[in-house]
Tab-separated table of C-alpha atoms in Angstrom:
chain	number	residue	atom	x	y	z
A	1	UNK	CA	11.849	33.487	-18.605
A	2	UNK	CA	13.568	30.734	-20.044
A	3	UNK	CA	12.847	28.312	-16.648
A	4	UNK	CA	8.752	28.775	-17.615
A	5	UNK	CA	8.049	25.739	-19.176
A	6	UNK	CA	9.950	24.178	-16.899
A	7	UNK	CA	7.889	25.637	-13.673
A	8	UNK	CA	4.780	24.604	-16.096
A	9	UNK	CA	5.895	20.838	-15.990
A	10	UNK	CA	6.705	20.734	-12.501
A	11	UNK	CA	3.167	22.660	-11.245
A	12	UNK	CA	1.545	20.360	-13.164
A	13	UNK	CA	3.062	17.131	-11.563
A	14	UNK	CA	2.548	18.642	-8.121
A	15	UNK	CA	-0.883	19.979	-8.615
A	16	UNK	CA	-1.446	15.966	-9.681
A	17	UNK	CA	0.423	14.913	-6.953
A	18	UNK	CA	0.328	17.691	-3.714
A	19	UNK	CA	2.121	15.756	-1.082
A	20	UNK	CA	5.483	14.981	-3.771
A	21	UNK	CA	8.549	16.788	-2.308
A	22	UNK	CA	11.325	17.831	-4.885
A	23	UNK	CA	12.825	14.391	-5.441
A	24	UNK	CA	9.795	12.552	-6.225
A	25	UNK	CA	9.152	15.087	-8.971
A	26	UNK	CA	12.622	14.918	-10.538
A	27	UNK	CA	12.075	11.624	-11.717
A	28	UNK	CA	8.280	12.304	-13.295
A	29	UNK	CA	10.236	15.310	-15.037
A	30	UNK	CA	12.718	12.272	-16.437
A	31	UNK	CA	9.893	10.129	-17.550
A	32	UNK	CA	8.370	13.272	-19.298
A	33	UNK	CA	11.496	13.468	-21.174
A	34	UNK	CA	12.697	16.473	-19.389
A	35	UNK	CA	16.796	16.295	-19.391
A	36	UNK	CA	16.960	18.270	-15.842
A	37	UNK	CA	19.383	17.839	-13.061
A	38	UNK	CA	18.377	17.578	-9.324
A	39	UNK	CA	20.205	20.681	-8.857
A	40	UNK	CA	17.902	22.634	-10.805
A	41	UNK	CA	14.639	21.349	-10.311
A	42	UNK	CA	15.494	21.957	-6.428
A	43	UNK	CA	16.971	25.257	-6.992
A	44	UNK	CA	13.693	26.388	-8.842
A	45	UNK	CA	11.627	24.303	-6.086
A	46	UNK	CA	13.022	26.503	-3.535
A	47	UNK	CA	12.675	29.831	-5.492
A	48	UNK	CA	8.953	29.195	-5.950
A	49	UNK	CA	7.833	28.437	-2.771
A	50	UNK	CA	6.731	24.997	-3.594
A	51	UNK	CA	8.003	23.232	-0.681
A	52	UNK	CA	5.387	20.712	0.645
A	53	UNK	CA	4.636	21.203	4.544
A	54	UNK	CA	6.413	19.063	6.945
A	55	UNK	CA	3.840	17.057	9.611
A	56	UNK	CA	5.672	17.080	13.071
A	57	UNK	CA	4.197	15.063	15.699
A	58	UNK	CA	5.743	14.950	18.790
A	59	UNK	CA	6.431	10.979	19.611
A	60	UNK	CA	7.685	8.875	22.430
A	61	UNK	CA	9.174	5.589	20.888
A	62	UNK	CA	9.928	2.763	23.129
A	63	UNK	CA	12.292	0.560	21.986
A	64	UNK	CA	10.924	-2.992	20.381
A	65	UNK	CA	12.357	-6.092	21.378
A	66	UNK	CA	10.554	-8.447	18.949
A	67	UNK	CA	12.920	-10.846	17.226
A	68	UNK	CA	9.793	-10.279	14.627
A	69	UNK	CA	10.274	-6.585	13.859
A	70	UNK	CA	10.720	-5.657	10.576
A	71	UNK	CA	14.481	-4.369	11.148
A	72	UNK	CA	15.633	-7.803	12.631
A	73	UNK	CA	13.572	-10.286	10.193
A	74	UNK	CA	14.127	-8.752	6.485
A	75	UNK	CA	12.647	-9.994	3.540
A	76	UNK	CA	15.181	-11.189	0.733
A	77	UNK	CA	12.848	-11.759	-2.366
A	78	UNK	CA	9.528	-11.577	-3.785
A	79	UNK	CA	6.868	-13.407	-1.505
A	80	UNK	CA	9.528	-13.633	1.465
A	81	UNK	CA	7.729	-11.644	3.624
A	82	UNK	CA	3.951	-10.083	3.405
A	83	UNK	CA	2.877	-7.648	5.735
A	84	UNK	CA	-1.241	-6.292	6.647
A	85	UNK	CA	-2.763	-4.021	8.979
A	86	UNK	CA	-6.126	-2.273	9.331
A	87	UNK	CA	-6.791	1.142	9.219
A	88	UNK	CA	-10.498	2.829	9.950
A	89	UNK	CA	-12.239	4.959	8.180
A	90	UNK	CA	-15.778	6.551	8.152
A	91	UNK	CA	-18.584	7.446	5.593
A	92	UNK	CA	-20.257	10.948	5.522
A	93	UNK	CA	-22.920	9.713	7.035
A	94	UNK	CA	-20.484	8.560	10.253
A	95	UNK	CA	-20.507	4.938	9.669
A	96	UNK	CA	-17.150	2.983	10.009
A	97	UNK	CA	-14.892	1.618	7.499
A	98	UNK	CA	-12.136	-0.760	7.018
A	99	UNK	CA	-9.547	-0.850	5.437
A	100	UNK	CA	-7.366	-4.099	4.591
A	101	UNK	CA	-4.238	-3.324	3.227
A	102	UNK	CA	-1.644	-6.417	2.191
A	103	UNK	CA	1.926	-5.430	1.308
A	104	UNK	CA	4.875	-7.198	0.019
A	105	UNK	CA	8.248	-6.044	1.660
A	106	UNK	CA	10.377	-6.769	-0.751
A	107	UNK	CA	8.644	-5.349	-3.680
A	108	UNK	CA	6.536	-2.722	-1.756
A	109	UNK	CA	3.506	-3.700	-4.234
A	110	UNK	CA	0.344	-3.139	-2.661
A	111	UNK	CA	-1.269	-6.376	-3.208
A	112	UNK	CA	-4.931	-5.391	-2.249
A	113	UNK	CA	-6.015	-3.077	-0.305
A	114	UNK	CA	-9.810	-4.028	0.658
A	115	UNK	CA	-12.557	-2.379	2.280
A	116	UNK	CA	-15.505	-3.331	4.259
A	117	UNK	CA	-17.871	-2.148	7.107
A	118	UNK	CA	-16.216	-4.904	9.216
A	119	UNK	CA	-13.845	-8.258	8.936
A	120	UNK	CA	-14.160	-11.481	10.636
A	121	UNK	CA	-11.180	-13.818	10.959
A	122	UNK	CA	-12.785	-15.917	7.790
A	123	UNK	CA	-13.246	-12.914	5.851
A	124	UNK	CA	-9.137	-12.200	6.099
A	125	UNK	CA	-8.437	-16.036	5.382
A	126	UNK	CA	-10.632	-15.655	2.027
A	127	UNK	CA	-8.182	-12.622	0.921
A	128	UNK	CA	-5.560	-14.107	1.538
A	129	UNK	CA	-6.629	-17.477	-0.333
A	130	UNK	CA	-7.295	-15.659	-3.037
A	131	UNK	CA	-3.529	-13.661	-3.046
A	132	UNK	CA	-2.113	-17.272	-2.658
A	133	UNK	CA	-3.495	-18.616	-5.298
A	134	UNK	CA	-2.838	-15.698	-8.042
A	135	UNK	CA	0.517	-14.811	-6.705
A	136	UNK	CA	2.108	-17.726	-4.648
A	137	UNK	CA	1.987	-18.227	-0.941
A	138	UNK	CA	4.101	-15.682	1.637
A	139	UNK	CA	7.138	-17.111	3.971
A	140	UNK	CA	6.389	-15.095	6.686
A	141	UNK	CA	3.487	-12.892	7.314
A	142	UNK	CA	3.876	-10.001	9.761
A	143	UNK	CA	1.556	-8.173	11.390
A	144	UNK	CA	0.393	-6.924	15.180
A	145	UNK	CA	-2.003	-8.632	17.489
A	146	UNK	CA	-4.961	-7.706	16.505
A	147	UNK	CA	-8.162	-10.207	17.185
A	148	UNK	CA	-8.773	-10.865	13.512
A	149	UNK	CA	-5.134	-11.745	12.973
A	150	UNK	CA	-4.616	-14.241	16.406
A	151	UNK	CA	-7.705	-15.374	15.772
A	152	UNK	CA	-7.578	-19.702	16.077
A	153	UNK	CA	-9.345	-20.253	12.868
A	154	UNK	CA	-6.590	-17.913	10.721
A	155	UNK	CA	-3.226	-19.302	13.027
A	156	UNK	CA	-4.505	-22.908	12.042
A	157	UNK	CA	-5.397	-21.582	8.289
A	158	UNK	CA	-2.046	-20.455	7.889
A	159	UNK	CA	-0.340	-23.691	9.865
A	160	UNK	CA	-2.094	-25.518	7.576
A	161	UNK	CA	-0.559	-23.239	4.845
A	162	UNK	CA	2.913	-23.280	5.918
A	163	UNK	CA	2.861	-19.489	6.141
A	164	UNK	CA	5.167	-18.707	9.669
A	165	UNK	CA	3.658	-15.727	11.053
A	166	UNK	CA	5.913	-12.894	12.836
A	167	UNK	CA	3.750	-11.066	15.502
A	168	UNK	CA	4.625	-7.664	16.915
A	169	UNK	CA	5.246	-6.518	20.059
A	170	UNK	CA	1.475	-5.197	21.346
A	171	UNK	CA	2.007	-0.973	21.303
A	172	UNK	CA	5.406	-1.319	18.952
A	173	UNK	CA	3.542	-0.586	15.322
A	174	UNK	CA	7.063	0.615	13.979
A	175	UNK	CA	7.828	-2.998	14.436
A	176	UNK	CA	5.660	-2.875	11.702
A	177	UNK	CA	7.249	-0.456	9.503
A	178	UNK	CA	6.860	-1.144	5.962
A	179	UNK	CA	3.197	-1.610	5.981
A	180	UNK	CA	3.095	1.100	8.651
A	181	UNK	CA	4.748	3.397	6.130
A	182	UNK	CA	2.351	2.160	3.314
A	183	UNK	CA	-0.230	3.307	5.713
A	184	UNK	CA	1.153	7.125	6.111
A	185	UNK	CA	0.889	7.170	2.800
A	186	UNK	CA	-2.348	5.967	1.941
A	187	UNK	CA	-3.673	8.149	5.090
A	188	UNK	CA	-1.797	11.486	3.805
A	189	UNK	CA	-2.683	10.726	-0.433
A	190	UNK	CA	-6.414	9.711	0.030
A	191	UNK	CA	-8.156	9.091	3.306
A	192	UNK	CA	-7.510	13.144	4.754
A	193	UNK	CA	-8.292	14.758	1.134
A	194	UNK	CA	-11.629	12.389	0.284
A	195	UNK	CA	-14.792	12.373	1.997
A	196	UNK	CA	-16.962	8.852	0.548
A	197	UNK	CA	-20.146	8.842	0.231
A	198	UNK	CA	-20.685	5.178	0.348
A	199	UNK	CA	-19.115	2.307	0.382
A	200	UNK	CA	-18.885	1.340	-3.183
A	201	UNK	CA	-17.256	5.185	-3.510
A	202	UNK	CA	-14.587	3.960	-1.254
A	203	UNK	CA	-13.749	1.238	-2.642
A	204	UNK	CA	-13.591	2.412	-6.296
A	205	UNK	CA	-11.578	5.134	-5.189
A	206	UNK	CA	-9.047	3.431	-2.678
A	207	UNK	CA	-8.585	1.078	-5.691
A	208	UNK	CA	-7.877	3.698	-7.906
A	209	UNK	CA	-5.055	5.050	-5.835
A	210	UNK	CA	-3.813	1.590	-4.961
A	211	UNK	CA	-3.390	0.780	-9.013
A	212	UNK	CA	-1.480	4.309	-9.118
A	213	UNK	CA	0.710	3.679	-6.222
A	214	UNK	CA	1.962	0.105	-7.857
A	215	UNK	CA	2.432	0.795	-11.405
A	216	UNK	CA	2.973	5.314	-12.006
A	217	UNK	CA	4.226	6.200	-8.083
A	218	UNK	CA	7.882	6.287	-7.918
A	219	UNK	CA	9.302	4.822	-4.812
A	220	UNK	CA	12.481	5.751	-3.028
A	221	UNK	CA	13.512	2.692	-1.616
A	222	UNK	CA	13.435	1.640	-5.109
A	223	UNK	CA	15.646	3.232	-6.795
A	224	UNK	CA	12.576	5.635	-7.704
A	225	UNK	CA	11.071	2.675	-9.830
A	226	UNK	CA	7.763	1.800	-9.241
A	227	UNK	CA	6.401	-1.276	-7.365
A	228	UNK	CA	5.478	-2.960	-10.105
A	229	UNK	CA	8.397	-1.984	-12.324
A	230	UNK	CA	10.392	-3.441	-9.904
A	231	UNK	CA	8.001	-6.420	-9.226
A	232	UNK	CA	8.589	-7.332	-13.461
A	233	UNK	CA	12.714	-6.683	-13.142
A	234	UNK	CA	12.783	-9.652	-10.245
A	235	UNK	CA	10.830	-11.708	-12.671
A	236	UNK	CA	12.512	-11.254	-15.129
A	237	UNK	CA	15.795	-11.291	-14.159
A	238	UNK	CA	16.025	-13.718	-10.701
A	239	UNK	CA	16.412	-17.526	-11.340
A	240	UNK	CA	13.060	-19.039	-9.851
A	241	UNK	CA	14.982	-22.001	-8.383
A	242	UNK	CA	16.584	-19.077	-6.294
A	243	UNK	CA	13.145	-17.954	-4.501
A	244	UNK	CA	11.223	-15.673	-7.198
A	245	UNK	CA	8.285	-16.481	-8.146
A	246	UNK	CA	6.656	-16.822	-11.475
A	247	UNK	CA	4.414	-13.854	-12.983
A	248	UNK	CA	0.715	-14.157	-11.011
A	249	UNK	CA	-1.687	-15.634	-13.824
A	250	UNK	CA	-4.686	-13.452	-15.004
A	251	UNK	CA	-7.800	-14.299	-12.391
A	252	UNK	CA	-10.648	-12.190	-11.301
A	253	UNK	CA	-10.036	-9.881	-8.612
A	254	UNK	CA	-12.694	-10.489	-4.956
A	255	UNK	CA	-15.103	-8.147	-4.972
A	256	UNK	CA	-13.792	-5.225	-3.072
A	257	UNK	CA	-10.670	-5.513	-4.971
A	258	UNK	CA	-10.912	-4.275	-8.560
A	259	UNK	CA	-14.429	-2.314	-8.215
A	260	UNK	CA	-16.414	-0.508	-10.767
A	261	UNK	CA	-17.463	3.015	-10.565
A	262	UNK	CA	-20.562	3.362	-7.818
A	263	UNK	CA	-23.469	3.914	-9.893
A	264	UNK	CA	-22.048	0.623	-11.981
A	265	UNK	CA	-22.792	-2.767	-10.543
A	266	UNK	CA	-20.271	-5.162	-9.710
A	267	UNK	CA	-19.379	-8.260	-12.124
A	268	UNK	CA	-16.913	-10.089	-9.961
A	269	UNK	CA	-17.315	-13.080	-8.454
A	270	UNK	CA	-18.477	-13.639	-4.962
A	271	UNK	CA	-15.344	-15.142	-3.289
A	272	UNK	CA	-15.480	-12.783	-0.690
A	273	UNK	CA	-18.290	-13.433	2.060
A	274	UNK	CA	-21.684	-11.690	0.656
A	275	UNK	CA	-21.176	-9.678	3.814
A	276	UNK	CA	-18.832	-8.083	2.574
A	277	UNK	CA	-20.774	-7.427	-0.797
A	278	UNK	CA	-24.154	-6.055	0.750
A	279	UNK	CA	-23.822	-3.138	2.295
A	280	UNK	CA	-25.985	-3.422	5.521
């Protein structure tokens, strides 16, 4: 069969990757060096049963009215607009998680994606210190109203900052949509196909994935580039004077951000709070 090495390449991409549909695997095939048309790879996709089941949920949308929501106020460049939301999580042994996740809109790169028992107000002002100070400080920063984000002590952080915050409509999260998106994602790659065993597991792992999902995961939006692909064509490209913003200079990641494998300890340094570090 002259379509077998073919089939070979593309079981091997989705075996990798299990929740890719057809046209995320047409461009891996390109990058592989495979000269393949859409047409084919779907027409072989179809023949062999490899379609990737469809998750229907049955949803009752009410329609946002937030001059804040992502449709309304769009980001136009790199740093425009950041967006971060929580999502939970739990250990095998039943204890929760967090998980931080900070996107930028424009450039859909994850910029961390950090993970704790718990966060305080202060521990969300020291990650995003850290991102302003590597990267350049956000425009706007979007998110819902959730007590660690209203909080006094972060509003006045970011006053202080002159970061403008864009707060959703309570109960709208696809106000939201970018980072709520990001979050589908992460929840349909990682967090219902993993089970951690600690939290140093989780956080070596969710790291893993979030280094994938910036520099080898295709996006769509994109132009099936990847985050970072497309982060390095702004740079290099855009005038600076226009809005871009330099390259982020080399620093050490917070702990939480870059870990090492769990039965390695951690060499970062402690800018996040040692609560965070310590796992109680």
């Amino acid at each position: 069969m002259k379509d077998r090495p073919l089939l070979q390449a593309k079981r091997g991409i989705a075996d990798a990757r299990p929740r890719f549909g057809c046209e995320r695997v047409h461009p891996k095939l390109l990058q592989a060096g495979w000269m393949v048309g859409i047409g084919r790879v779907h027409r072989l996709w179809k023949q062999e049963h490899m379609q990737v089941p469809g998750k229907q949920h049955k949803r009752r949308r009410l329609p946002g009215h937030s001059g804040n929501r992502c449709v309304r106020h769009r980001a136009t460049g790199r740093n425009h607009v950041w967006s971060y939301d929580f999502l939970t999580e739990r250990t095998e042994d039943g204890r929760q998680l967090r998980l931080l996740a900070v996107l930028d809109e424009f450039t859909r790169e994850c910029l961390t994606l950090e993970v704790a028992r718990s966060f305080r107000s202060n521990d969300v002002i020291l990650t995003l210190q850290y991102l302003f100070a590597v990267r350049g400080a956000a425009g706007h920063l979007r998110s819902d109203n959730g007590p660690e984000f209203v909080a006094h002590e972060i509003q006045h952080w970011l006053k202080r900052a002159a970061v403008n915050t864009l707060y959703i409509n309570k109960g709208s999260p696809w106000e939201n949509g970018y980072v709520e998106s990001f979050n589908g994602n992460l929840r349909d790659e990682v967090l219902n196909r993993e089970s951690f065993l600690s939290l140093a597991e989780a956080r070596y792992v969710l790291d893993e994935w979030r280094l994938d999902y910036n520099h080898r995961r295709p996006h769509s939006a994109l132009g099936w580039q990847t985050p970072a692909a497309y982060a390095a064509w702004l740079n290099a490209h855009e005038d600076h004077a226009d809005g871009a913003f330099p390259a982020a200079k080399l620093a050490d990641p917070p702990v939480g951000a870059t870990p090492l494998p769990p039965d390695q300890p951690a060499q970062s340094p402690q800018i996040l709070s040692q609560r965070l570090v310590r796992e109680p």
